[in-house]
Short mmCIF file of C-alpha atoms in Angstrom, two decimals:
data_model
loop_
_atom_site.label_atom_id
_atom_site.label_comp_id
_atom_site.label_asym_id
_atom_site.label_seq_id
_atom_site.Cartn_x
_atom_site.Cartn_y
_atom_site.Cartn_z
CA MET A 1 -30.45 14.60 15.24
CA LYS A 2 -28.98 16.07 12.06
CA GLN A 3 -28.52 13.49 9.30
CA GLU A 4 -26.34 13.91 6.21
CA GLN A 5 -25.97 11.83 3.05
CA THR A 6 -22.78 10.71 1.30
CA PRO A 7 -22.08 7.98 -1.26
CA VAL A 8 -19.00 6.70 0.60
CA LEU A 9 -17.93 7.38 4.17
CA ILE A 10 -14.26 6.78 4.94
CA VAL A 11 -13.45 6.23 8.60
CA GLY A 12 -9.78 6.99 9.25
CA GLY A 13 -7.55 9.82 8.05
CA GLY A 14 -4.18 8.10 7.84
CA LEU A 15 -2.39 7.14 4.63
CA THR A 16 -4.99 4.55 3.63
CA GLY A 17 -8.07 6.65 4.31
CA LEU A 18 -6.73 9.83 2.71
CA SER A 19 -5.55 7.86 -0.33
CA ALA A 20 -9.04 6.34 -0.62
CA ALA A 21 -10.54 9.83 -0.76
CA VAL A 22 -8.09 10.82 -3.52
CA PHE A 23 -8.67 7.66 -5.57
CA LEU A 24 -12.46 7.88 -5.28
CA ALA A 25 -12.39 11.52 -6.38
CA ARG A 26 -10.42 10.51 -9.47
CA HIS A 27 -13.33 8.23 -10.38
CA GLY A 28 -15.90 10.95 -9.75
CA VAL A 29 -16.98 9.98 -6.22
CA ARG A 30 -16.87 12.74 -3.60
CA ALA A 31 -16.50 10.92 -0.31
CA THR A 32 -16.77 12.09 3.29
CA LEU A 33 -13.84 11.25 5.60
CA VAL A 34 -13.84 11.35 9.41
CA GLU A 35 -10.79 10.97 11.63
CA ARG A 36 -10.80 10.94 15.44
CA HIS A 37 -7.45 12.70 15.84
CA ALA A 38 -7.28 16.46 15.67
CA ASP A 39 -4.66 16.54 12.92
CA THR A 40 -2.46 14.38 10.74
CA SER A 41 0.41 12.38 12.26
CA THR A 42 3.32 14.18 13.91
CA HIS A 43 5.50 11.05 13.95
CA PRO A 44 7.49 9.80 10.92
CA LYS A 45 6.00 6.26 11.32
CA ALA A 46 5.93 4.71 7.83
CA ARG A 47 8.83 6.11 5.84
CA ALA A 48 8.90 4.23 2.53
CA ILE A 49 6.42 4.08 -0.34
CA ASN A 50 7.24 1.31 -2.77
CA PRO A 51 7.38 1.74 -6.57
CA ARG A 52 4.07 -0.05 -7.19
CA THR A 53 2.33 2.40 -4.86
CA MET A 54 4.11 5.28 -6.57
CA GLU A 55 2.59 3.98 -9.83
CA LEU A 56 -0.82 4.51 -8.22
CA TYR A 57 0.01 8.05 -7.19
CA ARG A 58 1.36 8.61 -10.70
CA ALA A 59 -2.00 7.47 -12.13
CA VAL A 60 -3.82 10.18 -10.15
CA GLY A 61 -1.29 12.90 -11.02
CA MET A 62 0.45 12.95 -7.65
CA GLU A 63 3.82 11.34 -8.31
CA GLU A 64 5.79 14.58 -8.47
CA ARG A 65 3.97 16.11 -5.52
CA VAL A 66 4.77 13.09 -3.37
CA ARG A 67 8.39 12.97 -4.52
CA ALA A 68 8.80 16.68 -3.77
CA GLY A 69 7.97 15.97 -0.13
CA ARG A 70 10.43 13.10 0.23
CA SER A 71 12.50 12.60 3.34
CA PRO A 72 16.06 13.87 3.84
CA ILE A 73 17.06 10.19 3.91
CA SER A 74 15.65 9.55 0.44
CA GLY A 75 19.09 8.68 -0.92
CA ASN A 76 19.81 6.11 1.75
CA THR A 77 19.93 2.44 0.81
CA ASP A 78 21.02 0.26 3.74
CA LEU A 79 18.84 -1.89 6.01
CA VAL A 80 21.22 -3.51 8.47
CA HIS A 81 20.90 -5.92 11.39
CA VAL A 82 23.58 -5.25 13.99
CA GLU A 83 24.66 -6.09 17.51
CA THR A 84 25.47 -2.39 17.87
CA LEU A 85 25.70 0.32 15.25
CA ALA A 86 29.44 0.65 15.84
CA GLY A 87 29.98 -3.08 16.14
CA LYS A 88 29.30 -6.26 14.24
CA GLU A 89 26.89 -6.22 11.32
CA ARG A 90 24.92 -9.47 11.29
CA VAL A 91 22.91 -9.09 8.08
CA ARG A 92 22.43 -6.50 5.38
CA MET A 93 19.09 -6.98 3.65
CA PRO A 94 19.25 -7.03 -0.17
CA ASN A 95 17.61 -4.15 -2.01
CA ALA A 96 16.64 -3.89 -5.66
CA SER A 97 18.72 -1.38 -7.58
CA ILE A 98 17.25 1.46 -9.64
CA GLU A 99 18.32 -0.36 -12.77
CA ASP A 100 16.51 -3.55 -11.73
CA ILE A 101 13.29 -1.69 -11.01
CA GLY A 102 13.59 0.35 -14.20
CA ARG A 103 12.97 -2.79 -16.25
CA ILE A 104 9.71 -3.35 -14.38
CA SER A 105 8.27 0.07 -13.67
CA PRO A 106 8.59 3.77 -14.52
CA ALA A 107 8.38 4.54 -10.76
CA GLN A 108 10.94 4.25 -7.97
CA TRP A 109 10.99 3.85 -4.21
CA THR A 110 10.18 7.10 -2.46
CA LEU A 111 11.30 7.63 1.11
CA ILE A 112 8.82 10.09 2.60
CA ASP A 113 7.89 10.36 6.25
CA GLN A 114 4.26 9.67 7.11
CA ASN A 115 3.97 13.07 8.79
CA GLN A 116 5.01 14.62 5.46
CA LEU A 117 2.84 12.48 3.19
CA GLU A 118 -0.42 12.72 5.13
CA PRO A 119 -0.73 16.53 4.75
CA ILE A 120 -0.03 16.20 1.00
CA LEU A 121 -2.80 13.62 0.64
CA ARG A 122 -5.19 15.63 2.81
CA ALA A 123 -4.68 18.75 0.71
CA ARG A 124 -5.19 16.78 -2.50
CA ALA A 125 -8.37 15.13 -1.19
CA VAL A 126 -9.86 18.49 -0.25
CA GLU A 127 -8.86 19.99 -3.62
CA ALA A 128 -10.65 17.11 -5.34
CA GLY A 129 -13.88 17.76 -3.43
CA ALA A 130 -13.75 15.30 -0.53
CA ASP A 131 -15.35 16.41 2.75
CA VAL A 132 -12.51 15.82 5.23
CA ARG A 133 -13.28 16.17 8.96
CA PHE A 134 -10.67 15.61 11.62
CA HIS A 135 -11.39 15.49 15.37
CA THR A 136 -14.51 13.46 14.58
CA ARG A 137 -15.15 10.07 16.15
CA VAL A 138 -17.50 7.27 15.11
CA GLU A 139 -19.80 6.32 17.98
CA ALA A 140 -22.01 3.68 16.36
CA VAL A 141 -22.63 1.97 13.05
CA GLU A 142 -25.73 0.23 11.73
CA GLU A 143 -25.74 -1.60 8.40
CA ASP A 144 -28.83 -2.59 6.46
CA ALA A 145 -29.67 -3.76 2.96
CA ASP A 146 -29.72 -0.24 1.53
CA GLY A 147 -26.82 1.46 3.25
CA VAL A 148 -24.98 2.25 6.46
CA LEU A 149 -26.03 4.66 9.20
CA VAL A 150 -23.10 6.00 11.21
CA ARG A 151 -23.36 8.18 14.30
CA ILE A 152 -20.43 10.54 14.68
CA ARG A 153 -19.28 12.98 17.35
CA ASP A 154 -17.52 16.25 16.60
CA LEU A 155 -14.93 16.24 19.39
CA SER A 156 -14.28 19.98 19.12
CA THR A 157 -17.93 20.83 19.93
CA ASP A 158 -19.03 17.55 21.58
CA THR A 159 -22.05 17.35 19.29
CA GLU A 160 -23.47 14.26 17.61
CA SER A 161 -24.91 13.81 14.13
CA GLU A 162 -25.59 11.01 11.68
CA ILE A 163 -24.25 10.21 8.25
CA ARG A 164 -26.16 7.91 5.92
CA SER A 165 -23.89 6.39 3.28
CA GLN A 166 -24.24 3.72 0.65
CA TYR A 167 -20.83 2.26 1.51
CA VAL A 168 -18.20 2.64 4.23
CA ILE A 169 -14.43 2.13 4.13
CA ALA A 170 -13.01 1.25 7.55
CA ALA A 171 -9.43 2.53 7.53
CA ASP A 172 -9.30 3.39 11.22
CA GLY A 173 -6.06 1.69 12.19
CA SER A 174 -4.80 -1.50 13.75
CA ARG A 175 -7.20 -1.42 16.69
CA SER A 176 -10.11 -0.43 14.37
CA PRO A 177 -13.07 0.44 16.59
CA LEU A 178 -15.29 0.18 13.51
CA ARG A 179 -14.18 -3.37 12.75
CA GLY A 180 -15.02 -4.23 16.35
CA MET A 181 -18.48 -2.67 16.07
CA LEU A 182 -19.13 -4.83 13.00
CA GLY A 183 -18.03 -8.01 14.79
CA ILE A 184 -15.26 -8.80 12.31
CA GLY A 185 -12.67 -10.94 14.03
CA ALA A 186 -8.95 -11.20 13.34
CA HIS A 187 -6.35 -13.92 13.51
CA GLY A 188 -2.58 -14.15 13.66
CA ARG A 189 0.17 -13.98 16.20
CA GLY A 190 -1.08 -10.70 17.65
CA THR A 191 1.25 -8.46 19.64
CA ILE A 192 4.89 -9.41 19.12
CA THR A 193 6.60 -6.67 21.05
CA ASN A 194 5.77 -3.43 22.87
CA LEU A 195 7.83 -0.33 22.14
CA VAL A 196 8.49 3.26 23.01
CA SER A 197 10.03 5.79 20.64
CA PHE A 198 12.11 8.81 21.46
CA PHE A 199 14.08 11.38 19.51
CA PHE A 200 17.71 12.21 20.21
CA GLU A 201 20.57 14.28 18.82
CA ALA A 202 24.05 12.84 18.37
CA ASP A 203 26.97 12.60 15.96
CA LEU A 204 26.99 8.98 14.78
CA ASP A 205 29.38 9.35 11.85
CA GLU A 206 32.08 7.18 13.37
CA ALA A 207 29.65 4.37 14.23
CA LEU A 208 28.05 4.49 10.78
CA ARG A 209 31.37 3.99 8.99
CA GLY A 210 30.07 5.54 5.78
CA ARG A 211 26.81 3.57 5.65
CA ARG A 212 23.67 5.42 4.55
CA ILE A 213 21.10 3.62 6.64
CA ILE A 214 17.35 3.63 6.27
CA ALA A 215 17.25 1.71 9.55
CA ALA A 216 19.59 -0.25 11.79
CA TYR A 217 17.97 -3.10 13.72
CA VAL A 218 19.85 -3.53 16.99
CA ASN A 219 19.80 -6.71 19.05
CA ASN A 220 22.08 -7.20 22.04
CA PRO A 221 21.65 -8.17 25.71
CA GLU A 222 21.06 -4.56 26.77
CA VAL A 223 18.71 -3.27 24.09
CA ARG A 224 16.51 -4.45 21.26
CA GLY A 225 15.35 -1.70 18.96
CA THR A 226 15.72 0.26 15.74
CA ILE A 227 17.81 3.36 15.04
CA ILE A 228 16.36 5.51 12.25
CA PRO A 229 17.84 8.75 10.86
CA LEU A 230 15.59 11.81 10.67
CA ASP A 231 17.76 14.44 8.96
CA ASN A 232 20.80 12.38 7.89
CA ASP A 233 22.86 14.52 10.22
CA ARG A 234 22.33 14.71 13.98
CA ARG A 235 18.64 13.91 14.59
CA TRP A 236 17.53 10.30 15.13
CA VAL A 237 14.61 8.31 16.46
CA ILE A 238 15.05 5.02 18.27
CA ASN A 239 12.27 2.50 18.83
CA VAL A 240 13.02 0.32 21.86
CA SER A 241 11.22 -2.86 22.92
CA PHE A 242 10.03 -3.42 26.48
CA PHE A 243 8.48 -6.50 28.05
CA PRO A 244 5.41 -6.20 30.31
CA ASP A 245 5.67 -9.90 31.27
CA ARG A 246 9.00 -9.03 32.90
CA GLY A 247 7.44 -6.17 34.84
CA GLN A 248 8.62 -3.49 32.40
CA SER A 249 6.49 -0.55 31.30
CA ALA A 250 6.67 2.64 29.26
CA GLU A 251 7.07 4.60 32.50
CA ASP A 252 10.54 3.07 32.94
CA PHE A 253 11.91 5.21 30.11
CA THR A 254 13.24 8.20 32.03
CA GLU A 255 15.69 10.54 30.33
CA GLU A 256 18.58 8.84 32.11
CA ARG A 257 17.40 5.41 31.01
CA CYS A 258 16.98 6.60 27.41
CA ILE A 259 20.55 7.89 27.36
CA GLU A 260 21.80 4.49 28.56
CA LEU A 261 19.81 2.69 25.88
CA VAL A 262 21.04 4.89 23.04
CA ARG A 263 24.65 4.35 24.08
CA ALA A 264 24.05 0.58 24.31
CA ALA A 265 22.45 0.55 20.85
CA VAL A 266 25.16 2.64 19.21
CA GLY A 267 27.92 0.76 21.02
CA VAL A 268 29.77 3.84 22.28
CA PRO A 269 29.61 3.96 26.12
CA GLY A 270 30.38 7.67 26.56
CA LEU A 271 28.56 8.94 23.46
CA PRO A 272 27.59 12.62 23.83
CA LEU A 273 23.87 12.98 23.07
CA LYS A 274 20.76 14.96 23.88
CA ILE A 275 17.33 13.38 24.40
CA GLU A 276 14.67 15.55 22.79
CA SER A 277 11.55 13.93 24.24
CA VAL A 278 10.53 10.94 26.33
CA ASP A 279 6.75 11.52 26.44
CA MET A 280 5.66 9.68 23.28
CA PRO A 281 2.96 7.02 23.81
CA ALA A 282 3.85 3.34 23.80
CA TRP A 283 2.94 1.28 20.74
CA ASP A 284 3.34 -2.29 19.57
CA ILE A 285 4.45 -4.42 16.64
CA SER A 286 1.82 -6.99 15.75
CA ALA A 287 0.91 -9.52 13.09
CA ARG A 288 -2.82 -9.81 12.50
CA LEU A 289 -5.23 -10.32 9.61
CA ALA A 290 -8.95 -9.59 9.60
CA ASP A 291 -11.06 -12.72 9.11
CA ARG A 292 -12.84 -10.98 6.27
CA PHE A 293 -12.27 -7.68 4.51
CA ALA A 294 -15.92 -6.88 3.83
CA THR A 295 -19.50 -7.11 5.00
CA ARG A 296 -22.30 -6.26 2.60
CA ARG A 297 -21.51 -2.54 2.58
CA VAL A 298 -18.43 -2.00 4.75
CA PHE A 299 -14.90 -2.64 3.49
CA VAL A 300 -11.93 -2.98 5.82
CA ALA A 301 -8.60 -1.65 4.55
CA GLY A 302 -5.08 -0.78 5.64
CA ASP A 303 -4.04 -1.53 9.22
CA ALA A 304 -7.67 -2.25 10.09
CA ALA A 305 -7.43 -5.23 7.73
CA HIS A 306 -3.82 -6.31 8.20
CA VAL A 307 -1.10 -5.42 10.67
CA MET A 308 2.48 -6.51 10.12
CA PRO A 309 5.96 -5.75 11.42
CA PRO A 310 7.61 -2.75 9.72
CA THR A 311 10.44 -4.92 8.37
CA GLY A 312 10.14 -4.79 4.59
CA ALA A 313 8.20 -1.49 4.57
CA PHE A 314 5.12 -3.33 3.32
CA GLY A 315 2.43 -2.00 5.62
CA ALA A 316 1.60 1.46 4.28
CA SER A 317 1.88 0.45 0.62
CA THR A 318 -0.34 -2.61 1.11
CA GLY A 319 -3.08 -0.45 2.61
CA ILE A 320 -2.87 2.11 -0.19
CA GLN A 321 -3.07 -0.71 -2.74
CA ASP A 322 -6.18 -2.01 -0.94
CA VAL A 323 -8.14 1.16 -1.57
CA TYR A 324 -6.85 1.57 -5.13
CA ASN A 325 -8.32 -1.88 -5.82
CA LEU A 326 -11.58 -0.82 -4.16
CA ALA A 327 -12.09 2.72 -5.48
CA TRP A 328 -12.86 1.92 -9.12
CA LYS A 329 -15.20 -0.88 -8.11
CA LEU A 330 -17.18 1.37 -5.77
CA ALA A 331 -17.38 4.06 -8.46
CA LEU A 332 -18.78 1.66 -11.07
CA VAL A 333 -21.32 0.16 -8.68
CA LEU A 334 -22.45 3.61 -7.48
CA SER A 335 -22.90 4.75 -11.09
CA GLY A 336 -24.95 1.67 -11.93
CA ALA A 337 -22.47 0.50 -14.55
CA ALA A 338 -21.59 -2.56 -12.44
CA GLY A 339 -23.59 -4.92 -10.28
CA PRO A 340 -22.96 -5.25 -6.52
CA ALA A 341 -21.17 -8.60 -6.92
CA LEU A 342 -18.17 -6.70 -8.32
CA LEU A 343 -17.52 -5.53 -4.76
CA GLU A 344 -17.23 -9.13 -3.54
CA SER A 345 -13.98 -9.36 -5.47
CA TYR A 346 -12.30 -6.93 -3.05
CA ASP A 347 -12.05 -9.56 -0.32
CA GLN A 348 -11.30 -12.33 -2.83
CA GLU A 349 -8.38 -10.41 -4.31
CA ARG A 350 -6.85 -8.48 -1.45
CA ARG A 351 -7.03 -10.87 1.51
CA PRO A 352 -4.73 -13.60 0.10
CA VAL A 353 -2.21 -10.94 -0.92
CA ALA A 354 -2.30 -9.41 2.56
CA GLU A 355 -1.86 -12.82 4.15
CA GLU A 356 1.33 -13.50 2.16
CA THR A 357 2.59 -9.98 2.82
CA VAL A 358 2.16 -10.41 6.58
CA ARG A 359 4.05 -13.72 6.32
CA GLN A 360 6.92 -12.12 4.45
CA ALA A 361 7.15 -9.27 6.96
CA MET A 362 7.27 -11.85 9.77
CA LEU A 363 10.13 -13.73 8.10
CA ARG A 364 12.10 -10.50 7.90
CA PHE A 365 11.24 -9.67 11.50
CA ALA A 366 12.56 -13.06 12.60
CA VAL A 367 15.99 -12.00 11.31
CA ARG A 368 15.69 -8.77 13.26
CA GLU A 369 14.92 -10.80 16.39
CA GLY A 370 18.07 -12.87 16.01
CA LYS A 371 17.31 -15.68 13.56
CA GLN A 372 20.03 -16.39 11.01
CA TYR A 373 19.27 -15.22 7.48
CA HIS A 374 19.90 -18.64 5.97
CA GLU A 375 17.16 -20.09 8.22
CA VAL A 376 14.46 -18.09 6.39
CA ALA A 377 16.08 -17.60 2.99
CA ASP A 378 14.21 -20.44 1.28
CA GLU A 379 10.82 -18.93 2.15
CA LEU A 380 11.81 -15.30 1.73
CA LEU A 381 10.54 -13.66 -1.45
CA SER A 382 12.52 -10.75 -2.85
CA GLU A 383 11.51 -7.16 -2.33
CA THR A 384 10.91 -6.82 -6.07
CA THR A 385 8.64 -9.87 -6.17
CA MET A 386 6.55 -8.62 -3.25
CA THR A 387 6.34 -5.14 -4.74
CA PHE A 388 5.29 -6.01 -8.29
CA GLY A 389 4.58 -9.72 -8.45
CA TYR A 390 1.49 -10.14 -6.29
CA CYS A 391 -1.40 -11.80 -8.16
CA TYR A 392 -5.09 -12.35 -7.67
CA ARG A 393 -6.15 -16.00 -7.65
CA SER A 394 -9.86 -15.29 -8.06
CA GLY A 395 -11.90 -12.16 -8.49
CA ALA A 396 -13.00 -9.68 -11.14
CA PHE A 397 -11.24 -11.13 -14.18
CA ALA A 398 -11.72 -13.86 -16.75
CA ALA A 399 -9.28 -16.53 -15.59
CA GLU A 400 -7.47 -18.63 -18.16
CA GLU A 401 -7.49 -22.41 -18.01
CA GLY A 402 -4.33 -23.88 -16.62
CA THR A 403 -3.17 -20.65 -14.96
CA PRO A 404 -1.60 -21.55 -11.60
CA GLY A 405 -3.48 -20.03 -8.68
CA THR A 406 -0.40 -18.53 -7.09
CA VAL A 407 -0.35 -15.35 -5.05
CA VAL A 408 2.94 -14.13 -6.57
CA GLU A 409 4.88 -14.42 -9.82
CA ASP A 410 8.33 -13.29 -10.92
CA PRO A 411 7.94 -9.69 -12.17
CA GLU A 412 11.13 -10.08 -14.20
CA HIS A 413 9.24 -12.64 -16.29
CA PRO A 414 5.59 -11.55 -16.07
CA SER A 415 2.86 -13.80 -17.43
CA ALA A 416 0.33 -11.04 -18.24
CA ALA A 417 -2.35 -13.59 -17.34
CA PRO A 418 -5.69 -12.28 -16.07
CA GLY A 419 -5.34 -11.47 -12.37
CA THR A 420 -1.76 -10.17 -12.69
CA ARG A 421 -0.36 -6.66 -12.97
CA ALA A 422 -0.14 -5.54 -16.61
CA PRO A 423 3.59 -5.67 -17.46
CA HIS A 424 5.61 -2.51 -17.88
CA LEU A 425 6.35 -1.57 -21.48
CA VAL A 426 7.68 1.64 -23.02
CA LEU A 427 5.90 2.60 -26.24
CA ASP A 428 6.99 5.10 -28.88
CA GLY A 429 4.20 7.65 -29.06
CA PRO A 430 3.75 10.79 -31.15
CA ASP A 431 5.08 12.86 -28.23
CA GLY A 432 7.93 10.55 -27.29
CA PRO A 433 8.36 7.53 -25.01
CA LEU A 434 5.18 6.50 -23.18
CA PRO A 435 5.09 3.92 -20.35
CA VAL A 436 2.10 1.69 -21.03
CA GLY A 437 0.96 2.18 -17.43
CA ASP A 438 0.22 5.82 -18.21
CA LEU A 439 -2.68 4.58 -20.36
CA PHE A 440 -4.38 3.00 -17.32
CA GLY A 441 -6.35 4.51 -14.46
CA ASP A 442 -9.42 6.35 -15.71
CA GLY A 443 -11.31 3.33 -17.04
CA PHE A 444 -10.75 0.06 -18.86
CA THR A 445 -8.05 -0.09 -21.54
CA LEU A 446 -8.11 -2.53 -24.46
CA LEU A 447 -4.58 -3.13 -25.73
CA VAL A 448 -4.92 -4.48 -29.27
CA ASP A 449 -2.24 -5.95 -31.48
CA GLU A 450 -2.02 -3.96 -34.72
CA ALA A 451 -2.94 -7.09 -36.70
CA ALA A 452 -6.34 -7.37 -34.99
CA GLY A 453 -9.48 -7.09 -37.10
CA PRO A 454 -12.46 -4.75 -36.76
CA TRP A 455 -14.01 -6.69 -33.86
CA GLN A 456 -12.72 -4.19 -31.30
CA ALA A 457 -15.49 -1.78 -32.36
CA ALA A 458 -18.02 -4.25 -30.94
CA VAL A 459 -16.28 -4.12 -27.57
CA GLU A 460 -16.25 -0.31 -27.63
CA ARG A 461 -19.98 -0.23 -28.42
CA GLU A 462 -20.73 -2.64 -25.60
CA ALA A 463 -18.73 -0.56 -23.10
CA GLU A 464 -20.59 2.57 -24.18
CA ALA A 465 -23.94 0.80 -23.79
CA LEU A 466 -22.91 -0.33 -20.29
CA GLY A 467 -21.84 3.18 -19.31
CA VAL A 468 -18.20 2.18 -18.85
CA SER A 469 -15.18 4.20 -19.94
CA LEU A 470 -13.03 2.14 -22.31
CA LYS A 471 -10.29 3.19 -24.68
CA SER A 472 -8.81 0.98 -27.37
CA VAL A 473 -5.13 1.28 -28.14
CA ARG A 474 -3.46 -0.42 -31.10
CA ILE A 475 0.15 -1.38 -30.52
CA GLY A 476 2.74 -2.52 -33.04
CA PRO A 477 5.60 -1.35 -35.23
CA GLY A 478 3.16 0.28 -37.65
CA ALA A 479 0.63 1.59 -35.12
CA ARG A 480 0.31 5.09 -33.67
CA LEU A 481 1.79 3.66 -30.48
CA ALA A 482 4.73 1.59 -31.64
CA ASP A 483 6.57 -1.00 -29.60
CA ARG A 484 10.13 -2.12 -30.07
CA ASP A 485 10.85 -5.41 -31.80
CA GLY A 486 7.42 -6.85 -31.09
CA GLU A 487 7.86 -6.31 -27.37
CA PHE A 488 4.10 -6.01 -26.73
CA ARG A 489 3.44 -9.50 -28.12
CA GLN A 490 6.34 -10.94 -26.17
CA ARG A 491 5.60 -9.32 -22.78
CA TYR A 492 1.84 -9.77 -22.96
CA GLY A 493 1.89 -13.29 -24.38
CA VAL A 494 -0.16 -12.53 -27.48
CA LEU A 495 0.19 -13.54 -31.12
CA PRO A 496 -0.78 -11.43 -34.14
CA GLY A 497 -4.39 -10.37 -33.69
CA GLY A 498 -4.37 -10.76 -29.91
CA ALA A 499 -5.66 -8.34 -27.30
CA VAL A 500 -5.59 -7.65 -23.56
CA LEU A 501 -8.25 -5.92 -21.46
CA VAL A 502 -6.71 -4.01 -18.56
CA ARG A 503 -8.80 -2.96 -15.57
CA PRO A 504 -8.71 0.59 -14.16
CA ASP A 505 -6.28 -0.57 -11.44
CA GLY A 506 -3.72 -1.77 -14.00
CA PHE A 507 -4.48 -5.49 -13.60
CA VAL A 508 -5.27 -7.73 -16.55
CA GLY A 509 -8.96 -8.60 -16.74
CA TRP A 510 -9.04 -10.69 -19.93
CA ARG A 511 -6.69 -11.79 -22.69
CA VAL A 512 -6.98 -13.48 -26.06
CA THR A 513 -3.72 -14.64 -27.53
CA ALA A 514 -4.81 -14.41 -31.18
CA GLY A 515 -7.90 -13.89 -33.29
CA ARG A 516 -9.49 -11.65 -35.90
CA SER A 517 -13.25 -12.18 -35.96
CA GLY A 518 -16.51 -13.06 -34.22
CA PRO A 519 -15.38 -15.34 -31.37
CA VAL A 520 -12.95 -12.69 -30.14
CA ASP A 521 -15.47 -9.89 -29.83
CA ARG A 522 -17.96 -12.20 -28.12
CA SER A 523 -15.22 -13.33 -25.73
CA ALA A 524 -14.17 -9.76 -24.93
CA VAL A 525 -17.75 -8.58 -24.43
CA ALA A 526 -18.54 -11.57 -22.21
CA ALA A 527 -15.42 -10.90 -20.11
CA LEU A 528 -16.27 -7.23 -19.66
CA ARG A 529 -19.85 -8.04 -18.66
CA ALA A 530 -18.66 -10.73 -16.24
CA ILE A 531 -16.16 -8.39 -14.57
CA LEU A 532 -18.93 -5.82 -14.10
CA ASP A 533 -21.40 -8.42 -12.81
CA ARG A 534 -23.58 -7.70 -15.82
CA ALA A 535 -23.45 -11.15 -17.44
#
């Protein structure tokens, strides 16, 4: 049997898998990707990419390409819970305004349909050198101390071959055959509701009453579902729940039945409409978390690692953030610059964040299912907090004493402690304003207060000796990159002479609040070596 070699095999060609291929390529790793379906998704599915995820696409030069493919509903703002679209509005979920986000990030929400984003990512991955193969199914996987042997089947020719890889990313969806082959269990509520989706055409202007909806969650005695605009004009998709324990099935959704359900959801009994299709497969909303996100050489990501209700639009972005966290670590281990223990931090960092994200999505879903907003308000974290404020409690960073081990912090008042996202800051550069995040992505970045002494050269020499990319950047009113009114010191919690080491994924790896000599360079070098598992 033919056997090929690849450094990283990605199983799954959805948003998470394709993003992994793009991120790995940015770090110099040409991965192989296999996907069992013949092509990218034809269904809108996930429709919102949050600003933190757009920061990641910005870091790999894709922000404008992704924004150019955004959905016709990209200007819409309203997420509403209703009895019917034309009737009573129970709850309108709060959204962060552009101005609010602008204080935290240079990026914005981007509404782009999954069937638009996947082809963009696929094209970019291929351009960057990834070997992308659709219509290819994994048949078996065998992991050993030196790598992973995967048997695949080309479904277009019905031929089998083997791929030997050093590492595997399992991004093969919520039912993840690969996770099952590896014996990784999952926990959580499981299936919450079964649904069918169908497209229809209708004029809903009167029922909308001027609202620009992203989605309307409908709950009344006749129908429970979600109305979602496709073109902001006459084309819509509705997702409708059905209940197998009551003897219901997907086969019940005839064209006549679909017409009745749309009218019940909109709240206009005689609404003129046309059903486009009733032959889409049934699917389900679930809440589930993998018991672990990694074996020795296989890493579970995206829906294979965590499934959550679509309320909150967390799912796709959380998966993309998984593989952004993982890509730089894999690249450094493959190059020999880091030890294998660096990869253990993937599970340590991402699983607690995913667990809280699933919980937050469930709280929002409870409102959709009829719970009153005030019943969950005390536990509900804001959209902005979940987008930017997630933290790592343990992992590849030099933790500070006394830092609370929380999974979130308020991004309006960031701590800049190791394990948190490096705060947004606009610097005055020689070519104009420069968001500090634009300095991150290729390697480590050492942000140094302009009052710091010559010790930073020792850190640069150590990084070079370790084979790690590191750039030092002095910041201050008199530096080449100037801040405004000492904003760097204030936002990053440093005094004159302080410094912050930022990881390739934009998270703080180490910080010293002040210092000018020997102890600082030894501290910085020790932190870098510890992060890389080279201590």
